[in-house]
């Protein structure tokens, strides 16, 4: 992993004084690919939402369980949309535990620093490719996906903590529908999404306000809106729940408030 002090790998046109979702999330996960502006924003978020670091970890561990769910059903092709900066538990590593020979992953992100870092870290990993693109540019992403993945076989579309950076005007549910329409039956959709569900403690409105300082602001959505993202698909048990409640493989600490996961999780399958 590149060190933070050496920024020669950072694309030149990037404004490192503006926090970005990818680097903020990387700092929350104790990663090494973030800058002063990202760290300052996180420190401010921690004042009103002391659970935000745990929420990031819980999201990452939900993503891992979602990938395992798909891999255990025999799905070995992954389209990771809004993939961020590679950190522990990257989907190609998780899926390889189930299918060491076959895994293919296209990582897609629109943040140049995340993409540059992903290219650097994954350069020699077979079966893995990286695309810099807006995930809403469905035709472009699917065009690139066709050169790595066989779309006649099931694919798992991973949208972990990504769709809350897609505003309503860009119709996130429509974006999901367009991906699903292009995929084979048996394909899996794994979504986590920041929520304004009343069970989330703390100042969510304030958090949204803070997120406006990032290169992409966030849009938190209700349980109904998150449920609508997988309309027409078979939602697997336990349905739309907080990330910490989706088939947990570890006990949470006594007194843990699931709402402090702050992200709803859902996994659904195309019939
Ligand atoms: C919070 S991170 C989540 C990373 C990873 N999916 C995870 O859950 O561990 C959100 C990522 O989505 C990316 N992103 C936001 N909007 C996007 C868009 N319209 N197209 C592609 N990527 C996007 C950000 O750059 C960031 O890397």
PDB file of C-alpha atoms and ligand atoms in Angstrom:
ATOM      1  CA  UNK A   1       0.000   0.000   0.000  1.00  0.00           C
ATOM      2  CA  UNK A   2       1.381   3.425  -0.976  1.00  0.00           C
ATOM      3  CA  UNK A   3       2.295   5.723   1.859  1.00  0.00           C
ATOM      4  CA  UNK A   4       0.336   8.909   2.437  1.00  0.00           C
ATOM      5  CA  UNK A   5       3.407  11.106   2.442  1.00  0.00           C
ATOM      6  CA  UNK A   6       4.301  10.048  -1.104  1.00  0.00           C
ATOM      7  CA  UNK A   7       1.547  11.514  -3.293  1.00  0.00           C
ATOM      8  CA  UNK A   8       3.273  11.045  -6.673  1.00  0.00           C
ATOM      9  CA  UNK A   9       0.688   8.406  -7.641  1.00  0.00           C
ATOM     10  CA  UNK A  10      -2.218  10.847  -7.102  1.00  0.00           C
ATOM     11  CA  UNK A  11      -3.688  12.100 -10.413  1.00  0.00           C
ATOM     12  CA  UNK A  12      -2.550  15.730 -10.864  1.00  0.00           C
ATOM     13  CA  UNK A  13      -5.936  17.364 -11.370  1.00  0.00           C
ATOM     14  CA  UNK A  14      -7.233  16.241  -7.967  1.00  0.00           C
ATOM     15  CA  UNK A  15      -8.077  18.846  -5.338  1.00  0.00           C
ATOM     16  CA  UNK A  16      -6.731  17.241  -2.174  1.00  0.00           C
ATOM     17  CA  UNK A  17      -8.180  20.030  -0.016  1.00  0.00           C
ATOM     18  CA  UNK A  18     -11.744  18.789  -0.672  1.00  0.00           C
ATOM     19  CA  UNK A  19     -12.752  15.617   1.215  1.00  0.00           C
ATOM     20  CA  UNK A  20     -14.018  12.755  -0.954  1.00  0.00           C
ATOM     21  CA  UNK A  21     -16.385   9.934   0.082  1.00  0.00           C
ATOM     22  CA  UNK A  22     -13.810   7.297  -0.908  1.00  0.00           C
ATOM     23  CA  UNK A  23     -11.013   8.809   1.200  1.00  0.00           C
ATOM     24  CA  UNK A  24     -13.282   9.686   4.147  1.00  0.00           C
ATOM     25  CA  UNK A  25     -14.426   6.053   4.226  1.00  0.00           C
ATOM     26  CA  UNK A  26     -10.806   4.875   3.911  1.00  0.00           C
ATOM     27  CA  UNK A  27      -9.855   6.963   6.963  1.00  0.00           C
ATOM     28  CA  UNK A  28     -12.840   5.586   8.889  1.00  0.00           C
ATOM     29  CA  UNK A  29     -11.465   2.102   8.163  1.00  0.00           C
ATOM     30  CA  UNK A  30      -7.917   3.070   9.266  1.00  0.00           C
ATOM     31  CA  UNK A  31      -6.655   2.980   5.672  1.00  0.00           C
ATOM     32  CA  UNK A  32      -3.590   4.809   4.364  1.00  0.00           C
ATOM     33  CA  UNK A  33      -5.120   6.520   1.318  1.00  0.00           C
ATOM     34  CA  UNK A  34      -6.534   9.748   2.738  1.00  0.00           C
ATOM     35  CA  UNK A  35      -5.454  13.347   3.223  1.00  0.00           C
ATOM     36  CA  UNK A  36      -5.771  16.099   5.863  1.00  0.00           C
ATOM     37  CA  UNK A  37      -9.121  17.388   4.532  1.00  0.00           C
ATOM     38  CA  UNK A  38     -10.635  13.886   4.713  1.00  0.00           C
ATOM     39  CA  UNK A  39      -9.361  13.321   8.246  1.00  0.00           C
ATOM     40  CA  UNK A  40     -10.649  16.707   9.469  1.00  0.00           C
ATOM     41  CA  UNK A  41     -14.149  15.969   8.206  1.00  0.00           C
ATOM     42  CA  UNK A  42     -14.149  12.583   9.947  1.00  0.00           C
ATOM     43  CA  UNK A  43     -12.984  14.107  13.231  1.00  0.00           C
ATOM     44  CA  UNK A  44     -15.915  16.567  13.026  1.00  0.00           C
ATOM     45  CA  UNK A  45     -18.379  13.795  12.219  1.00  0.00           C
ATOM     46  CA  UNK A  46     -17.172  11.804  15.227  1.00  0.00           C
ATOM     47  CA  UNK A  47     -18.219  14.631  17.562  1.00  0.00           C
ATOM     48  CA  UNK A  48     -21.949  14.323  16.760  1.00  0.00           C
ATOM     49  CA  UNK A  49     -21.915  10.699  15.583  1.00  0.00           C
ATOM     50  CA  UNK A  50     -19.360   8.817  17.686  1.00  0.00           C
ATOM     51  CA  UNK A  51     -20.549   5.531  16.110  1.00  0.00           C
ATOM     52  CA  UNK A  52     -19.645   6.507  12.554  1.00  0.00           C
ATOM     53  CA  UNK A  53     -16.399   4.485  12.516  1.00  0.00           C
ATOM     54  CA  UNK A  54     -18.239   1.363  13.683  1.00  0.00           C
ATOM     55  CA  UNK A  55     -20.888   2.042  11.034  1.00  0.00           C
ATOM     56  CA  UNK A  56     -18.171   1.961   8.336  1.00  0.00           C
ATOM     57  CA  UNK A  57     -16.764  -1.325   9.712  1.00  0.00           C
ATOM     58  CA  UNK A  58     -20.236  -2.851   9.915  1.00  0.00           C
ATOM     59  CA  UNK A  59     -20.874  -1.834   6.325  1.00  0.00           C
ATOM     60  CA  UNK A  60     -17.632  -3.423   5.190  1.00  0.00           C
ATOM     61  CA  UNK A  61     -18.403  -6.619   7.031  1.00  0.00           C
ATOM     62  CA  UNK A  62     -21.938  -6.725   5.538  1.00  0.00           C
ATOM     63  CA  UNK A  63     -20.325  -6.424   2.093  1.00  0.00           C
ATOM     64  CA  UNK A  64     -18.119  -9.416   2.946  1.00  0.00           C
ATOM     65  CA  UNK A  65     -21.178 -11.489   3.963  1.00  0.00           C
ATOM     66  CA  UNK A  66     -23.044 -10.401   0.832  1.00  0.00           C
ATOM     67  CA  UNK A  67     -20.123 -11.525  -1.364  1.00  0.00           C
ATOM     68  CA  UNK A  68     -19.963 -14.853   0.507  1.00  0.00           C
ATOM     69  CA  UNK A  69     -23.721 -15.323   0.026  1.00  0.00           C
ATOM     70  CA  UNK A  70     -23.293 -14.915  -3.742  1.00  0.00           C
ATOM     71  CA  UNK A  71     -20.151 -17.070  -3.932  1.00  0.00           C
ATOM     72  CA  UNK A  72     -21.789 -19.866  -1.931  1.00  0.00           C
ATOM     73  CA  UNK A  73     -24.626 -19.880  -4.517  1.00  0.00           C
ATOM     74  CA  UNK A  74     -21.998 -20.429  -7.185  1.00  0.00           C
ATOM     75  CA  UNK A  75     -21.765 -16.814  -8.398  1.00  0.00           C
ATOM     76  CA  UNK A  76     -18.123 -16.054  -9.139  1.00  0.00           C
ATOM     77  CA  UNK A  77     -18.468 -12.872 -11.221  1.00  0.00           C
ATOM     78  CA  UNK A  78     -18.764  -9.527  -9.465  1.00  0.00           C
ATOM     79  CA  UNK A  79     -19.507  -5.992 -10.567  1.00  0.00           C
ATOM     80  CA  UNK A  80     -18.456  -3.800  -7.653  1.00  0.00           C
ATOM     81  CA  UNK A  81     -20.008  -0.364  -8.233  1.00  0.00           C
ATOM     82  CA  UNK A  82     -18.597   2.403  -6.039  1.00  0.00           C
ATOM     83  CA  UNK A  83     -15.848   0.020  -4.970  1.00  0.00           C
ATOM     84  CA  UNK A  84     -13.734   2.628  -3.164  1.00  0.00           C
ATOM     85  CA  UNK A  85     -10.152   2.122  -2.047  1.00  0.00           C
ATOM     86  CA  UNK A  86      -9.112  -1.515  -1.620  1.00  0.00           C
ATOM     87  CA  UNK A  87      -8.888  -2.482   2.008  1.00  0.00           C
ATOM     88  CA  UNK A  88      -9.142  -5.677   4.005  1.00  0.00           C
ATOM     89  CA  UNK A  89     -11.995  -7.847   2.758  1.00  0.00           C
ATOM     90  CA  UNK A  90     -11.931  -6.792  -0.900  1.00  0.00           C
ATOM     91  CA  UNK A  91     -14.541  -8.836  -2.814  1.00  0.00           C
ATOM     92  CA  UNK A  92     -12.007 -10.752  -4.970  1.00  0.00           C
ATOM     93  CA  UNK A  93     -10.263 -11.972  -1.804  1.00  0.00           C
ATOM     94  CA  UNK A  94     -13.500 -12.882  -0.031  1.00  0.00           C
ATOM     95  CA  UNK A  95     -14.949 -14.748  -3.030  1.00  0.00           C
ATOM     96  CA  UNK A  96     -11.652 -16.567  -3.621  1.00  0.00           C
ATOM     97  CA  UNK A  97     -12.115 -18.284  -0.260  1.00  0.00           C
ATOM     98  CA  UNK A  98     -15.116 -20.081  -1.806  1.00  0.00           C
ATOM     99  CA  UNK A  99     -13.976 -20.343  -5.452  1.00  0.00           C
ATOM    100  CA  UNK A 100     -10.189 -19.924  -5.605  1.00  0.00           C
ATOM    101  CA  UNK A 101      -9.908 -20.617  -9.362  1.00  0.00           C
ATOM    102  CA  UNK A 102     -12.759 -18.716 -10.943  1.00  0.00           C
ATOM    103  CA  UNK A 103     -13.315 -15.308  -9.431  1.00  0.00           C
ATOM    104  CA  UNK A 104     -13.665 -12.274 -11.694  1.00  0.00           C
ATOM    105  CA  UNK A 105     -14.291  -8.772 -10.421  1.00  0.00           C
ATOM    106  CA  UNK A 106     -14.731  -5.452 -12.195  1.00  0.00           C
ATOM    107  CA  UNK A 107     -14.156  -2.641  -9.717  1.00  0.00           C
ATOM    108  CA  UNK A 108     -15.863   0.623 -10.730  1.00  0.00           C
ATOM    109  CA  UNK A 109     -15.487   3.998  -9.059  1.00  0.00           C
ATOM    110  CA  UNK A 110     -15.711   7.596 -10.226  1.00  0.00           C
ATOM    111  CA  UNK A 111     -13.148   8.953  -7.792  1.00  0.00           C
ATOM    112  CA  UNK A 112      -9.772   9.281  -9.541  1.00  0.00           C
ATOM    113  CA  UNK A 113      -7.705   8.790  -6.380  1.00  0.00           C
ATOM    114  CA  UNK A 114      -9.604   5.618  -5.479  1.00  0.00           C
ATOM    115  CA  UNK A 115      -9.186   4.325  -9.031  1.00  0.00           C
ATOM    116  CA  UNK A 116      -5.459   5.164  -9.201  1.00  0.00           C
ATOM    117  CA  UNK A 117      -4.918   3.448  -5.869  1.00  0.00           C
ATOM    118  CA  UNK A 118      -6.983   0.416  -6.867  1.00  0.00           C
ATOM    119  CA  UNK A 119      -4.998   0.065 -10.124  1.00  0.00           C
ATOM    120  CA  UNK A 120      -1.741   0.241  -8.201  1.00  0.00           C
ATOM    121  CA  UNK A 121      -2.733  -2.286  -5.537  1.00  0.00           C
ATOM    122  CA  UNK A 122      -4.467  -4.772  -7.851  1.00  0.00           C
ATOM    123  CA  UNK A 123      -2.200  -4.494 -10.909  1.00  0.00           C
ATOM    124  CA  UNK A 124      -0.996  -8.088 -10.718  1.00  0.00           C
ATOM    125  CA  UNK A 125      -4.169  -9.765  -9.519  1.00  0.00           C
ATOM    126  CA  UNK A 126      -5.583 -12.105 -12.183  1.00  0.00           C
ATOM    127  CA  UNK A 127      -9.306 -11.892 -13.006  1.00  0.00           C
ATOM    128  CA  UNK A 128      -9.595  -8.349 -11.656  1.00  0.00           C
ATOM    129  CA  UNK A 129     -10.031  -5.100 -13.612  1.00  0.00           C
ATOM    130  CA  UNK A 130     -10.658  -1.497 -12.640  1.00  0.00           C
ATOM    131  CA  UNK A 131     -12.829   1.052 -14.456  1.00  0.00           C
ATOM    132  CA  UNK A 132     -13.057   4.761 -13.722  1.00  0.00           C
ATOM    133  CA  UNK A 133     -16.685   5.560 -14.401  1.00  0.00           C
ATOM    134  CA  UNK A 134     -19.839   6.959 -12.939  1.00  0.00           C
ATOM    135  CA  UNK A 135     -21.912   3.935 -11.932  1.00  0.00           C
ATOM    136  CA  UNK A 136     -24.969   5.709 -13.388  1.00  0.00           C
ATOM    137  CA  UNK A 137     -23.412   5.380 -16.847  1.00  0.00           C
ATOM    138  CA  UNK A 138     -24.879   1.899 -17.091  1.00  0.00           C
ATOM    139  CA  UNK A 139     -24.141   1.303 -20.792  1.00  0.00           C
ATOM    140  CA  UNK A 140     -20.491   2.248 -20.396  1.00  0.00           C
ATOM    141  CA  UNK A 141     -20.033   0.061 -17.296  1.00  0.00           C
ATOM    142  CA  UNK A 142     -21.798  -2.915 -18.890  1.00  0.00           C
ATOM    143  CA  UNK A 143     -19.726  -2.439 -22.063  1.00  0.00           C
ATOM    144  CA  UNK A 144     -16.525  -2.677 -20.007  1.00  0.00           C
ATOM    145  CA  UNK A 145     -17.948  -5.552 -17.956  1.00  0.00           C
ATOM    146  CA  UNK A 146     -18.501  -7.642 -21.109  1.00  0.00           C
ATOM    147  CA  UNK A 147     -14.762  -7.852 -21.735  1.00  0.00           C
ATOM    148  CA  UNK A 148     -14.181  -9.463 -18.317  1.00  0.00           C
ATOM    149  CA  UNK A 149     -17.463 -11.104 -17.302  1.00  0.00           C
ATOM    150  CA  UNK A 150     -19.785 -13.513 -19.101  1.00  0.00           C
ATOM    151  CA  UNK A 151     -23.144 -11.761 -18.760  1.00  0.00           C
ATOM    152  CA  UNK A 152     -24.974 -14.920 -19.826  1.00  0.00           C
ATOM    153  CA  UNK A 153     -24.037 -16.350 -16.438  1.00  0.00           C
ATOM    154  CA  UNK A 154     -25.099 -14.845 -13.080  1.00  0.00           C
ATOM    155  CA  UNK A 155     -23.246 -11.811 -11.775  1.00  0.00           C
ATOM    156  CA  UNK A 156     -23.355 -10.275  -8.313  1.00  0.00           C
ATOM    157  CA  UNK A 157     -23.797  -6.504  -8.439  1.00  0.00           C
ATOM    158  CA  UNK A 158     -22.326  -4.916  -5.337  1.00  0.00           C
ATOM    159  CA  UNK A 159     -23.617  -1.464  -4.395  1.00  0.00           C
ATOM    160  CA  UNK A 160     -22.264  -1.087  -0.885  1.00  0.00           C
ATOM    161  CA  UNK A 161     -22.585   2.417   0.560  1.00  0.00           C
ATOM    162  CA  UNK A 162     -22.613   3.783  -2.978  1.00  0.00           C
ATOM    163  CA  UNK A 163     -26.202   4.597  -3.980  1.00  0.00           C
ATOM    164  CA  UNK A 164     -26.529   7.228  -1.262  1.00  0.00           C
ATOM    165  CA  UNK A 165     -24.158   9.274  -3.424  1.00  0.00           C
ATOM    166  CA  UNK A 166     -26.658   9.105  -6.295  1.00  0.00           C
ATOM    167  CA  UNK A 167     -29.245  11.901  -5.982  1.00  0.00           C
ATOM    168  CA  UNK A 168     -32.952  11.349  -6.666  1.00  0.00           C
ATOM    169  CA  UNK A 169     -32.711  13.203 -10.008  1.00  0.00           C
ATOM    170  CA  UNK A 170     -30.492  10.383 -11.299  1.00  0.00           C
ATOM    171  CA  UNK A 171     -33.089   7.775 -10.309  1.00  0.00           C
ATOM    172  CA  UNK A 172     -31.050   5.241  -8.315  1.00  0.00           C
ATOM    173  CA  UNK A 173     -33.843   2.626  -8.501  1.00  0.00           C
ATOM    174  CA  UNK A 174     -33.880   2.999 -12.293  1.00  0.00           C
ATOM    175  CA  UNK A 175     -30.090   2.547 -12.368  1.00  0.00           C
ATOM    176  CA  UNK A 176     -30.397  -0.727 -10.418  1.00  0.00           C
ATOM    177  CA  UNK A 177     -33.206  -1.890 -12.756  1.00  0.00           C
ATOM    178  CA  UNK A 178     -31.063  -1.244 -15.830  1.00  0.00           C
ATOM    179  CA  UNK A 179     -28.177  -3.326 -14.467  1.00  0.00           C
ATOM    180  CA  UNK A 180     -30.491  -6.136 -13.443  1.00  0.00           C
ATOM    181  CA  UNK A 181     -32.225  -6.132 -16.850  1.00  0.00           C
ATOM    182  CA  UNK A 182     -28.868  -6.856 -18.532  1.00  0.00           C
ATOM    183  CA  UNK A 183     -27.987  -9.762 -16.233  1.00  0.00           C
ATOM    184  CA  UNK A 184     -28.810 -13.478 -16.241  1.00  0.00           C
ATOM    185  CA  UNK A 185     -31.362 -15.081 -13.883  1.00  0.00           C
ATOM    186  CA  UNK A 186     -29.685 -16.061 -10.627  1.00  0.00           C
ATOM    187  CA  UNK A 187     -27.796 -12.755 -10.515  1.00  0.00           C
ATOM    188  CA  UNK A 188     -27.551 -11.218  -7.061  1.00  0.00           C
ATOM    189  CA  UNK A 189     -27.842  -7.588  -5.959  1.00  0.00           C
ATOM    190  CA  UNK A 190     -26.129  -6.585  -2.704  1.00  0.00           C
ATOM    191  CA  UNK A 191     -27.019  -3.111  -1.423  1.00  0.00           C
ATOM    192  CA  UNK A 192     -26.223  -1.107   1.668  1.00  0.00           C
ATOM    193  CA  UNK A 193     -27.509   2.427   1.960  1.00  0.00           C
ATOM    194  CA  UNK A 194     -27.366   5.241   4.536  1.00  0.00           C
ATOM    195  CA  UNK A 195     -30.765   5.743   6.066  1.00  0.00           C
ATOM    196  CA  UNK A 196     -32.792   8.321   7.927  1.00  0.00           C
ATOM    197  CA  UNK A 197     -34.691   5.541   9.646  1.00  0.00           C
ATOM    198  CA  UNK A 198     -35.786   6.890  13.073  1.00  0.00           C
ATOM    199  CA  UNK A 199     -33.753   4.193  14.833  1.00  0.00           C
ATOM    200  CA  UNK A 200     -30.479   5.876  13.768  1.00  0.00           C
ATOM    201  CA  UNK A 201     -29.221   7.888  16.757  1.00  0.00           C
ATOM    202  CA  UNK A 202     -27.689  11.357  16.481  1.00  0.00           C
ATOM    203  CA  UNK A 203     -27.863  14.272  14.155  1.00  0.00           C
ATOM    204  CA  UNK A 204     -28.458  12.760  10.711  1.00  0.00           C
ATOM    205  CA  UNK A 205     -29.562  16.084   9.238  1.00  0.00           C
ATOM    206  CA  UNK A 206     -26.278  17.556  10.490  1.00  0.00           C
ATOM    207  CA  UNK A 207     -24.369  14.648   8.934  1.00  0.00           C
ATOM    208  CA  UNK A 208     -26.014  15.252   5.578  1.00  0.00           C
ATOM    209  CA  UNK A 209     -25.138  18.928   5.876  1.00  0.00           C
ATOM    210  CA  UNK A 210     -21.494  18.000   6.611  1.00  0.00           C
ATOM    211  CA  UNK A 211     -21.456  15.635   3.627  1.00  0.00           C
ATOM    212  CA  UNK A 212     -22.080  18.644   1.368  1.00  0.00           C
ATOM    213  CA  UNK A 213     -18.436  19.573   1.908  1.00  0.00           C
ATOM    214  CA  UNK A 214     -17.370  16.414   0.117  1.00  0.00           C
ATOM    215  CA  UNK A 215     -16.853  16.185  -3.629  1.00  0.00           C
ATOM    216  CA  UNK A 216     -20.166  14.232  -3.695  1.00  0.00           C
ATOM    217  CA  UNK A 217     -22.879  14.938  -1.119  1.00  0.00           C
ATOM    218  CA  UNK A 218     -24.951  12.152   0.430  1.00  0.00           C
ATOM    219  CA  UNK A 219     -28.693  11.434   0.176  1.00  0.00           C
ATOM    220  CA  UNK A 220     -29.978   9.350   3.071  1.00  0.00           C
ATOM    221  CA  UNK A 221     -33.150   7.385   2.296  1.00  0.00           C
ATOM    222  CA  UNK A 222     -36.017   5.803   4.220  1.00  0.00           C
ATOM    223  CA  UNK A 223     -36.581   2.067   4.635  1.00  0.00           C
ATOM    224  CA  UNK A 224     -39.341   2.245   1.988  1.00  0.00           C
ATOM    225  CA  UNK A 225     -37.025   3.969  -0.489  1.00  0.00           C
ATOM    226  CA  UNK A 226     -34.272   1.402   0.102  1.00  0.00           C
ATOM    227  CA  UNK A 227     -36.805  -1.414  -0.317  1.00  0.00           C
ATOM    228  CA  UNK A 228     -37.920   0.123  -3.631  1.00  0.00           C
ATOM    229  CA  UNK A 229     -34.352  -0.228  -4.975  1.00  0.00           C
ATOM    230  CA  UNK A 230     -34.878  -4.001  -5.290  1.00  0.00           C
ATOM    231  CA  UNK A 231     -38.440  -3.901  -6.559  1.00  0.00           C
ATOM    232  CA  UNK A 232     -39.241  -6.946  -8.707  1.00  0.00           C
ATOM    233  CA  UNK A 233     -36.400  -9.063  -7.255  1.00  0.00           C
ATOM    234  CA  UNK A 234     -36.593 -11.881  -4.700  1.00  0.00           C
ATOM    235  CA  UNK A 235     -35.385 -10.362  -1.446  1.00  0.00           C
ATOM    236  CA  UNK A 236     -33.599 -12.981   0.647  1.00  0.00           C
ATOM    237  CA  UNK A 237     -34.093 -13.289   4.400  1.00  0.00           C
ATOM    238  CA  UNK A 238     -33.941 -11.369   6.693  1.00  0.00           C
ATOM    239  CA  UNK A 239     -35.098  -8.660   4.251  1.00  0.00           C
ATOM    240  CA  UNK A 240     -34.249  -4.981   4.604  1.00  0.00           C
ATOM    241  CA  UNK A 241     -32.472  -4.589   7.949  1.00  0.00           C
ATOM    242  CA  UNK A 242     -29.551  -2.665   9.416  1.00  0.00           C
ATOM    243  CA  UNK A 243     -26.175  -3.960   8.195  1.00  0.00           C
ATOM    244  CA  UNK A 244     -25.458  -5.376  11.670  1.00  0.00           C
ATOM    245  CA  UNK A 245     -28.670  -7.453  11.439  1.00  0.00           C
ATOM    246  CA  UNK A 246     -28.070  -9.021   8.014  1.00  0.00           C
ATOM    247  CA  UNK A 247     -27.034 -12.631   8.746  1.00  0.00           C
ATOM    248  CA  UNK A 248     -24.456 -11.555  11.356  1.00  0.00           C
ATOM    249  CA  UNK A 249     -21.574 -13.952  11.943  1.00  0.00           C
ATOM    250  CA  UNK A 250     -20.486 -12.307  15.186  1.00  0.00           C
ATOM    251  CA  UNK A 251     -22.395 -11.277  18.282  1.00  0.00           C
ATOM    252  CA  UNK A 252     -22.730  -7.518  18.798  1.00  0.00           C
ATOM    253  CA  UNK A 253     -21.647  -5.997  22.119  1.00  0.00           C
ATOM    254  CA  UNK A 254     -24.299  -5.923  24.868  1.00  0.00           C
ATOM    255  CA  UNK A 255     -26.412  -2.763  24.547  1.00  0.00           C
ATOM    256  CA  UNK A 256     -25.440  -2.256  20.895  1.00  0.00           C
ATOM    257  CA  UNK A 257     -28.056  -0.173  19.074  1.00  0.00           C
ATOM    258  CA  UNK A 258     -28.523  -1.576  15.545  1.00  0.00           C
ATOM    259  CA  UNK A 259     -29.596   1.853  14.342  1.00  0.00           C
ATOM    260  CA  UNK A 260     -26.038   3.046  14.889  1.00  0.00           C
ATOM    261  CA  UNK A 261     -25.056   0.929  11.867  1.00  0.00           C
ATOM    262  CA  UNK A 262     -26.710   3.835  10.000  1.00  0.00           C
ATOM    263  CA  UNK A 263     -26.930   1.786   6.799  1.00  0.00           C
ATOM    264  CA  UNK A 264     -29.732  -0.517   5.738  1.00  0.00           C
ATOM    265  CA  UNK A 265     -28.756  -3.739   3.986  1.00  0.00           C
ATOM    266  CA  UNK A 266     -30.591  -5.858   1.454  1.00  0.00           C
ATOM    267  CA  UNK A 267     -29.669  -8.795  -0.774  1.00  0.00           C
ATOM    268  CA  UNK A 268     -31.937  -9.849  -3.622  1.00  0.00           C
ATOM    269  CA  UNK A 269     -31.867 -12.369  -6.461  1.00  0.00           C
ATOM    270  CA  UNK A 270     -33.105 -12.079 -10.055  1.00  0.00           C
ATOM    271  CA  UNK A 271     -35.606 -14.843 -10.846  1.00  0.00           C
TER     272      UNK A 271
HETATM  273  C1  LIG B   1     -18.415   4.781   1.226  1.00  0.00           C
HETATM  274  S1  LIG B   1     -17.488   4.222  -0.157  1.00  0.00           S
HETATM  275  C2  LIG B   1     -17.918   2.505  -0.181  1.00  0.00           C
HETATM  276  C3  LIG B   1     -16.827   1.604  -0.704  1.00  0.00           C
HETATM  277  C4  LIG B   1     -17.185   0.123  -0.791  1.00  0.00           C
HETATM  278  N1  LIG B   1     -18.281  -0.088  -1.722  1.00  0.00           N
HETATM  279  C5  LIG B   1     -17.575  -0.426   0.550  1.00  0.00           C
HETATM  280  O1  LIG B   1     -18.773  -0.463   0.854  1.00  0.00           O
HETATM  281  O2  LIG B   1     -16.719  -0.853   1.332  1.00  0.00           O
HETATM  282  C6  LIG B   1     -18.462   4.862  -1.512  1.00  0.00           C
HETATM  283  C7  LIG B   1     -17.737   4.826  -2.845  1.00  0.00           C
HETATM  284  O3  LIG B   1     -18.663   5.114  -3.906  1.00  0.00           O
HETATM  285  C8  LIG B   1     -17.996   5.917  -4.859  1.00  0.00           C
HETATM  286  N2  LIG B   1     -19.028   6.627  -5.648  1.00  0.00           N
HETATM  287  C9  LIG B   1     -19.886   7.586  -5.221  1.00  0.00           C
HETATM  288  N3  LIG B   1     -20.691   7.971  -6.240  1.00  0.00           N
HETATM  289  C10 LIG B   1     -20.328   7.231  -7.322  1.00  0.00           C
HETATM  290  C11 LIG B   1     -20.787   7.185  -8.676  1.00  0.00           C
HETATM  291  N4  LIG B   1     -21.778   7.971  -9.097  1.00  0.00           N
HETATM  292  N5  LIG B   1     -20.184   6.328  -9.527  1.00  0.00           N
HETATM  293  C12 LIG B   1     -19.155   5.534  -9.107  1.00  0.00           C
HETATM  294  N6  LIG B   1     -18.690   5.541  -7.834  1.00  0.00           N
HETATM  295  C13 LIG B   1     -19.265   6.374  -6.949  1.00  0.00           C
HETATM  296  C14 LIG B   1     -17.125   6.840  -4.024  1.00  0.00           C
HETATM  297  O4  LIG B   1     -16.077   7.414  -4.795  1.00  0.00           O
HETATM  298  C15 LIG B   1     -16.632   5.869  -2.967  1.00  0.00           C
HETATM  299  O5  LIG B   1     -15.440   5.251  -3.351  1.00  0.00           O
END
